[in-house]
Amino acid sequence: MKPIKFAASCVISVLLLTINTSWATAEVNLYSARKEALIKPLLDKFTEQTGITVNLVTGKADALLTRLKSEGKNTPADIFLTTDAGRLHRAEAAKLLQPIQSDLLNSSVPKAYRDPEGYWYGLSLRARPIFYVKDKVKPSSLSTYEALANSEFKGRICIRSSGNIYNQSLVASMIAAEGDAKTETWAKGLVGNMARAPKGGDRDQIKAAAAGQCDIAVANTYYFAKMLSGNDAAQKKAAEKLAIFWPNQNGRGAHVNISGAGVTAHAKHKDNAVQLIEFLASEEAQAWYAQVNFEYPVRDGVKASEILQQWGDFKADSLNLSRLGDLNSNAVMLMDRAGWK
Ligand code: FE
C-alpha cells in the first residue's frame, strides 16, 4: 500500500470509529418513578431536539432504588428520577448518585430545590397543605400545621401513615423549624386528634373527609387537582366539598417538596444525562410538566396550571430540601415514638 493511500484509509477508519462511538453513545437510560404517560412526551421532545434516544424504565420508587443498588457498577441507568427530596437523599446516601456541575441547572432551579453539592435537582414542586370540609370548618379557625395538635381538632383529622415519605418529609421540615422535642409533642397531639388510624393514600384522606369521617385532611396539591379535574365523577364530587388552606403563612410558609432527578454514580452516558436533566428544567419542559402533572413549575416565570392558579399564591417554606433527607431518620423515629401508625 502506498503511504498516501494508507494515510487515507487510516483517516477513514478513524472517521468511522468516531461516527460509531457517537452513535453508540447517543442514548441515555432513565429509571423513573414517574409513570410513563407523565414523562414520555417530554422525552420524545428531547430526542427530537438532540438526537439522543431515551430508554425509559418506570417502576415504584423504592423498587427502582433496590434495583440500582443490586445492579451496582453494572447498572444501565444514567439518571434516577423520583418524587420527594427524602427519597433522593436516600439514593445519595446509598452512594447511587454522583454530583454534577451545571451552570444552566444552577441558574434555573432555585437553591432551596436542589442539593447543595449537585447530587440531585428538583424538577417540579408540590405543596402539602391542609384541606378542610367547607361546610364544617371555618378557614379562620385554621392557621398552622402546629395548631392541628390543638384540642379543638380532636377526632377531626385524616392523614396517612407515618411510613409514607411525604409525611416523613413534613415532619422533618417541622424538626428543622422547631426542633425534635417540640415536634414530638406536636406529633403526639396530632395522633390524639386523628379521626381514625391512618390508612390509604392522600386521595383517600380527601375522600374520607368528604364522606364525613373527618373535617380536615393533609394531602399533596396534585392529588387534589387531579381529583377536581379528573374523569372520575365521584372523586370530583368529593374534592369539591373541600377547600385548600395554606398553613404557616405568617411564619415559615407551607411545606413543599419536589420531584427531581440525579445522575447515577455509575452512569455510562453522563453528558447525555446532564443534558436531559437540563432539558427537563427548561421553560418549555416546565410548562408542559405543570399542565400535565398539576405540579408547580420549579423555576420562576413559568405559569402553573389553571386549577393551581385558582388557589392563589402562597408562601412556601424556604428550607433547603436536602435537610428533609438529613432529618428523615429523626422524623421516622419521632413519629414512631408518638404512636403515629
Ligand atoms: Fe404522590
Short mmCIF file of C-alpha atoms and ligand atoms in Angstrom, two decimals:
data_model
loop_
_atom_site.label_atom_id
_atom_site.label_comp_id
_atom_site.label_asym_id
_atom_site.label_seq_id
_atom_site.Cartn_x
_atom_site.Cartn_y
_atom_site.Cartn_z
CA MET A 1 0.00 0.00 0.00
CA LYS A 2 1.33 3.43 -0.95
CA PRO A 3 1.82 5.75 2.03
CA ILE A 4 -0.81 8.21 0.77
CA LYS A 5 -3.43 5.50 0.38
CA PHE A 6 -2.56 4.11 3.79
CA ALA A 7 -2.99 7.53 5.35
CA ALA A 8 -6.34 7.96 3.63
CA SER A 9 -7.61 4.62 4.83
CA CYS A 10 -6.43 5.47 8.35
CA VAL A 11 -8.42 8.70 8.24
CA ILE A 12 -11.48 6.82 7.04
CA SER A 13 -11.13 4.23 9.80
CA VAL A 14 -10.83 6.92 12.43
CA LEU A 15 -13.84 8.70 10.98
CA LEU A 16 -15.89 5.52 11.01
CA LEU A 17 -14.83 4.82 14.56
CA THR A 18 -15.83 8.30 15.64
CA ILE A 19 -19.22 8.00 13.97
CA ASN A 20 -19.69 4.58 15.53
CA THR A 21 -18.92 5.78 19.04
CA SER A 22 -21.10 8.81 18.72
CA TRP A 23 -23.93 6.55 17.53
CA ALA A 24 -23.30 4.18 20.37
CA THR A 25 -23.40 6.94 22.96
CA ALA A 26 -26.36 8.87 21.55
CA GLU A 27 -28.60 7.46 24.22
CA VAL A 28 -29.41 7.86 27.85
CA ASN A 29 -31.05 5.43 30.25
CA LEU A 30 -33.60 6.75 32.69
CA TYR A 31 -35.04 4.99 35.73
CA SER A 32 -38.21 6.85 36.55
CA ALA A 33 -40.65 6.56 39.42
CA ARG A 34 -42.83 8.83 37.36
CA LYS A 35 -45.36 6.99 35.20
CA GLU A 36 -44.62 6.72 31.51
CA ALA A 37 -47.62 8.80 30.42
CA LEU A 38 -46.43 11.64 32.64
CA ILE A 39 -42.98 11.89 31.13
CA LYS A 40 -42.72 10.09 27.77
CA PRO A 41 -43.94 13.00 25.61
CA LEU A 42 -41.21 15.20 27.11
CA LEU A 43 -38.57 12.57 26.47
CA ASP A 44 -39.69 12.31 22.85
CA LYS A 45 -39.29 16.05 22.50
CA PHE A 46 -35.77 15.81 23.95
CA THR A 47 -34.88 13.12 21.40
CA GLU A 48 -36.31 15.24 18.61
CA GLN A 49 -34.13 18.19 19.63
CA THR A 50 -30.88 16.38 20.42
CA GLY A 51 -30.94 13.06 18.58
CA ILE A 52 -30.32 11.32 21.90
CA THR A 53 -32.54 8.29 22.43
CA VAL A 54 -34.00 7.93 25.90
CA ASN A 55 -34.52 4.40 27.18
CA LEU A 56 -37.13 4.61 29.88
CA VAL A 57 -37.63 2.16 32.74
CA THR A 58 -40.51 3.01 35.04
CA GLY A 59 -41.31 1.46 38.40
CA LYS A 60 -42.12 2.19 42.02
CA ALA A 61 -39.53 4.46 43.62
CA ASP A 62 -38.33 2.02 46.26
CA ALA A 63 -38.18 -0.88 43.78
CA LEU A 64 -36.04 1.20 41.44
CA LEU A 65 -33.75 2.12 44.33
CA THR A 66 -33.33 -1.56 45.22
CA ARG A 67 -32.64 -2.36 41.59
CA LEU A 68 -30.00 0.37 41.33
CA LYS A 69 -28.33 -1.00 44.45
CA SER A 70 -28.27 -4.58 43.25
CA GLU A 71 -27.04 -3.65 39.77
CA GLY A 72 -24.16 -1.69 41.28
CA LYS A 73 -21.47 -0.76 38.77
CA ASN A 74 -23.25 -2.65 36.02
CA THR A 75 -26.39 -0.60 36.14
CA PRO A 76 -27.51 0.65 32.75
CA ALA A 77 -29.21 3.61 34.48
CA ASP A 78 -27.77 7.07 33.89
CA ILE A 79 -30.50 9.02 35.67
CA PHE A 80 -32.71 8.27 38.65
CA LEU A 81 -35.90 10.33 38.69
CA THR A 82 -38.23 10.17 41.65
CA THR A 83 -40.57 12.10 43.90
CA ASP A 84 -39.70 13.54 47.29
CA ALA A 85 -36.40 15.02 48.41
CA GLY A 86 -36.32 12.41 51.18
CA ARG A 87 -36.07 9.65 48.61
CA LEU A 88 -33.45 11.48 46.53
CA HIS A 89 -31.45 11.78 49.72
CA ARG A 90 -31.78 8.02 50.29
CA ALA A 91 -30.31 7.45 46.84
CA GLU A 92 -27.49 9.87 47.56
CA ALA A 93 -26.79 8.32 50.98
CA ALA A 94 -26.63 4.86 49.37
CA LYS A 95 -23.96 6.26 47.02
CA LEU A 96 -26.16 5.67 43.99
CA LEU A 97 -25.80 9.23 42.68
CA GLN A 98 -22.90 11.45 41.65
CA PRO A 99 -22.69 15.23 41.87
CA ILE A 100 -22.86 17.21 38.65
CA GLN A 101 -21.89 20.75 37.80
CA SER A 102 -24.27 22.61 35.53
CA ASP A 103 -24.46 26.40 35.38
CA LEU A 104 -27.71 26.05 33.49
CA LEU A 105 -29.29 23.99 36.27
CA ASN A 106 -27.86 26.17 38.99
CA SER A 107 -29.40 29.22 37.39
CA SER A 108 -32.80 27.70 36.58
CA VAL A 109 -33.51 25.63 39.70
CA PRO A 110 -33.80 27.78 42.86
CA LYS A 111 -31.28 26.95 45.55
CA ALA A 112 -33.80 25.52 48.02
CA TYR A 113 -34.90 22.94 45.45
CA ARG A 114 -31.55 21.36 44.63
CA ASP A 115 -28.88 19.52 46.52
CA PRO A 116 -26.11 21.93 47.60
CA GLU A 117 -23.49 19.59 46.10
CA GLY A 118 -25.35 18.86 42.88
CA TYR A 119 -26.37 15.26 43.63
CA TRP A 120 -29.97 15.99 42.60
CA TYR A 121 -32.12 18.75 41.18
CA GLY A 122 -35.81 19.45 41.72
CA LEU A 123 -37.85 19.42 38.52
CA SER A 124 -41.33 20.12 39.80
CA LEU A 125 -42.83 21.30 43.03
CA ARG A 126 -45.73 20.12 45.14
CA ALA A 127 -47.10 21.54 48.37
CA ARG A 128 -48.60 19.60 51.28
CA PRO A 129 -51.18 21.97 52.70
CA ILE A 130 -54.29 21.49 54.81
CA PHE A 131 -57.69 20.71 53.25
CA TYR A 132 -60.95 21.40 55.07
CA VAL A 133 -64.58 20.49 54.55
CA LYS A 134 -66.17 23.75 53.51
CA ASP A 135 -69.44 23.44 55.40
CA LYS A 136 -67.83 22.22 58.63
CA VAL A 137 -64.67 24.25 59.12
CA LYS A 138 -64.20 27.98 59.06
CA PRO A 139 -60.87 28.75 57.41
CA SER A 140 -60.37 31.38 60.12
CA SER A 141 -60.10 28.53 62.64
CA LEU A 142 -57.05 27.21 60.79
CA SER A 143 -53.55 28.63 60.98
CA THR A 144 -50.55 26.30 61.09
CA TYR A 145 -49.55 22.63 60.98
CA GLU A 146 -48.63 23.08 64.63
CA ALA A 147 -52.21 24.11 65.51
CA LEU A 148 -53.56 20.79 64.17
CA ALA A 149 -52.48 19.33 67.52
CA ASN A 150 -54.84 21.65 69.43
CA SER A 151 -57.76 20.09 71.30
CA GLU A 152 -60.37 21.78 69.11
CA PHE A 153 -59.44 19.35 66.34
CA LYS A 154 -59.91 16.19 68.42
CA GLY A 155 -61.18 13.34 66.25
CA ARG A 156 -61.37 15.55 63.18
CA ILE A 157 -58.16 14.92 61.24
CA CYS A 158 -57.39 12.42 58.47
CA ILE A 159 -53.78 11.87 57.50
CA ARG A 160 -51.98 8.88 56.04
CA SER A 161 -49.44 6.67 57.78
CA SER A 162 -46.00 7.54 59.11
CA GLY A 163 -44.50 5.02 56.69
CA ASN A 164 -45.25 7.46 53.91
CA ILE A 165 -42.32 9.58 52.78
CA TYR A 166 -44.49 12.70 52.28
CA ASN A 167 -45.40 12.74 55.97
CA GLN A 168 -41.83 11.93 56.96
CA SER A 169 -40.68 14.96 54.98
CA LEU A 170 -43.38 17.17 56.50
CA VAL A 171 -42.27 16.12 59.99
CA ALA A 172 -38.61 16.61 59.01
CA SER A 173 -39.46 20.19 57.97
CA MET A 174 -41.04 20.76 61.38
CA ILE A 175 -37.99 19.36 63.16
CA ALA A 176 -35.86 21.77 61.13
CA ALA A 177 -38.06 24.66 62.26
CA GLU A 178 -38.92 23.71 65.83
CA GLY A 179 -36.51 21.01 66.96
CA ASP A 180 -37.13 17.38 67.99
CA ALA A 181 -38.78 17.86 71.37
CA LYS A 182 -41.43 20.34 70.25
CA THR A 183 -42.17 18.33 67.13
CA GLU A 184 -42.59 15.14 69.16
CA THR A 185 -45.09 16.82 71.48
CA TRP A 186 -46.89 18.07 68.38
CA ALA A 187 -46.93 14.61 66.75
CA LYS A 188 -48.47 13.12 69.92
CA GLY A 189 -51.15 15.79 69.85
CA LEU A 190 -51.83 15.16 66.18
CA VAL A 191 -52.13 11.41 66.73
CA GLY A 192 -54.63 12.15 69.51
CA ASN A 193 -56.65 14.27 67.08
CA MET A 194 -56.82 11.69 64.29
CA ALA A 195 -60.33 10.66 63.30
CA ARG A 196 -59.14 7.13 62.52
CA ALA A 197 -55.99 5.07 62.36
CA PRO A 198 -54.08 6.16 59.26
CA LYS A 199 -54.90 4.21 56.12
CA GLY A 200 -54.86 4.75 52.37
CA GLY A 201 -53.14 7.37 50.27
CA ASP A 202 -53.57 11.13 50.06
CA ARG A 203 -56.70 10.90 47.91
CA ASP A 204 -58.27 8.60 50.50
CA GLN A 205 -57.90 11.27 53.18
CA ILE A 206 -59.78 13.75 51.00
CA LYS A 207 -62.44 11.13 50.21
CA ALA A 208 -62.84 10.28 53.90
CA ALA A 209 -63.31 13.94 54.76
CA ALA A 210 -65.90 14.32 52.01
CA ALA A 211 -67.68 11.21 53.34
CA GLY A 212 -67.94 12.75 56.79
CA GLN A 213 -65.27 10.71 58.58
CA CYS A 214 -63.18 13.78 59.37
CA ASP A 215 -63.20 17.53 58.78
CA ILE A 216 -59.58 18.14 57.90
CA ALA A 217 -57.15 16.28 55.66
CA VAL A 218 -53.50 16.70 54.81
CA ALA A 219 -52.51 15.87 51.24
CA ASN A 220 -50.32 16.87 48.34
CA THR A 221 -51.68 19.51 46.00
CA TYR A 222 -51.54 17.50 42.77
CA TYR A 223 -53.86 14.81 44.17
CA PHE A 224 -56.47 17.44 44.93
CA ALA A 225 -56.04 18.98 41.48
CA LYS A 226 -56.32 15.60 39.77
CA MET A 227 -59.49 14.78 41.70
CA LEU A 228 -61.01 18.13 40.76
CA SER A 229 -60.13 17.86 37.10
CA GLY A 230 -60.28 14.13 36.50
CA ASN A 231 -62.83 11.99 34.75
CA ASP A 232 -63.87 10.24 37.93
CA ALA A 233 -67.17 11.89 38.87
CA ALA A 234 -67.20 10.54 42.44
CA GLN A 235 -63.69 11.82 43.15
CA LYS A 236 -64.54 15.19 41.65
CA LYS A 237 -67.65 15.44 43.81
CA ALA A 238 -65.66 14.51 46.91
CA ALA A 239 -62.91 17.05 46.23
CA GLU A 240 -65.45 19.78 45.61
CA LYS A 241 -66.62 19.51 49.22
CA LEU A 242 -63.18 20.61 50.38
CA ALA A 243 -61.05 23.69 50.01
CA ILE A 244 -57.37 24.32 50.37
CA PHE A 245 -55.82 26.17 53.29
CA TRP A 246 -52.24 27.41 53.10
CA PRO A 247 -50.74 26.95 56.57
CA ASN A 248 -47.94 28.86 58.29
CA GLN A 249 -48.33 31.89 56.03
CA ASN A 250 -47.29 34.26 58.81
CA GLY A 251 -44.27 32.13 59.58
CA ARG A 252 -42.01 29.86 57.59
CA GLY A 253 -44.61 29.02 54.90
CA ALA A 254 -46.33 25.86 53.70
CA HIS A 255 -44.34 22.66 53.39
CA VAL A 256 -43.25 21.94 49.82
CA ASN A 257 -41.40 19.09 48.22
CA ILE A 258 -40.12 18.19 44.78
CA SER A 259 -39.91 15.54 42.21
CA GLY A 260 -36.38 15.55 40.93
CA ALA A 261 -33.52 13.69 39.35
CA GLY A 262 -29.85 12.93 39.73
CA VAL A 263 -27.15 11.32 37.63
CA THR A 264 -26.33 7.81 38.82
CA ALA A 265 -22.93 7.04 40.31
CA HIS A 266 -22.10 4.60 37.51
CA ALA A 267 -23.65 6.45 34.57
CA LYS A 268 -22.19 5.41 31.23
CA HIS A 269 -23.70 8.42 29.43
CA LYS A 270 -23.07 11.20 31.89
CA ASP A 271 -23.05 14.11 29.41
CA ASN A 272 -26.31 12.99 27.87
CA ALA A 273 -27.77 12.56 31.34
CA VAL A 274 -26.86 16.12 32.31
CA GLN A 275 -28.33 17.34 29.02
CA LEU A 276 -31.60 15.55 29.72
CA ILE A 277 -31.92 16.95 33.24
CA GLU A 278 -31.16 20.41 31.85
CA PHE A 279 -33.89 19.91 29.28
CA LEU A 280 -36.38 18.86 31.97
CA ALA A 281 -35.63 22.12 33.79
CA SER A 282 -36.08 24.21 30.63
CA GLU A 283 -39.01 26.61 30.33
CA GLU A 284 -40.58 24.54 27.59
CA ALA A 285 -40.45 21.30 29.58
CA GLN A 286 -41.54 23.01 32.79
CA ALA A 287 -44.61 24.45 31.13
CA TRP A 288 -45.66 21.04 29.79
CA TYR A 289 -44.95 19.32 33.09
CA ALA A 290 -47.04 21.84 35.00
CA GLN A 291 -50.08 21.29 32.79
CA VAL A 292 -49.94 17.52 32.76
CA ASN A 293 -48.85 16.75 36.32
CA PHE A 294 -50.63 19.53 38.20
CA GLU A 295 -47.42 20.35 39.97
CA TYR A 296 -45.90 23.78 40.36
CA PRO A 297 -43.04 24.59 38.00
CA VAL A 298 -39.77 24.57 39.88
CA ARG A 299 -38.38 27.58 38.04
CA ASP A 300 -39.66 31.12 38.20
CA GLY A 301 -41.51 32.65 35.29
CA VAL A 302 -43.42 29.53 34.23
CA LYS A 303 -47.15 29.53 34.86
CA ALA A 304 -48.85 26.85 36.92
CA SER A 305 -51.95 25.15 35.53
CA GLU A 306 -55.27 26.98 35.76
CA ILE A 307 -56.60 24.96 38.69
CA LEU A 308 -53.48 25.71 40.72
CA GLN A 309 -53.64 29.37 39.83
CA GLN A 310 -57.18 29.49 41.26
CA TRP A 311 -55.82 28.51 44.66
CA GLY A 312 -53.82 31.73 44.72
CA ASP A 313 -50.23 32.40 45.60
CA PHE A 314 -48.81 31.12 48.82
CA LYS A 315 -45.65 31.41 50.81
CA ALA A 316 -43.56 28.24 50.64
CA ASP A 317 -41.13 27.13 53.31
CA SER A 318 -37.70 28.17 52.04
CA LEU A 319 -35.86 25.37 53.85
CA ASN A 320 -33.27 23.71 51.61
CA LEU A 321 -34.92 20.40 50.79
CA SER A 322 -31.72 18.45 51.36
CA ARG A 323 -32.49 18.99 55.08
CA LEU A 324 -35.54 16.76 54.69
CA GLY A 325 -33.22 13.91 53.86
CA ASP A 326 -30.79 14.74 56.65
CA LEU A 327 -33.64 14.68 59.17
CA ASN A 328 -35.56 11.74 57.72
CA SER A 329 -34.46 9.15 60.27
CA ASN A 330 -35.14 11.56 63.14
CA ALA A 331 -38.62 12.08 61.72
CA VAL A 332 -39.29 8.34 61.36
CA MET A 333 -38.22 7.58 64.94
CA LEU A 334 -40.11 10.54 66.33
CA MET A 335 -43.36 9.55 64.58
CA ASP A 336 -42.94 6.04 65.90
CA ARG A 337 -42.48 7.29 69.47
CA ALA A 338 -45.57 9.46 69.05
CA GLY A 339 -47.63 6.39 68.14
CA TRP A 340 -48.25 7.56 64.56
CA LYS A 341 -49.16 4.30 62.85
FE FE B 1 -47.68 11.07 45.07
#
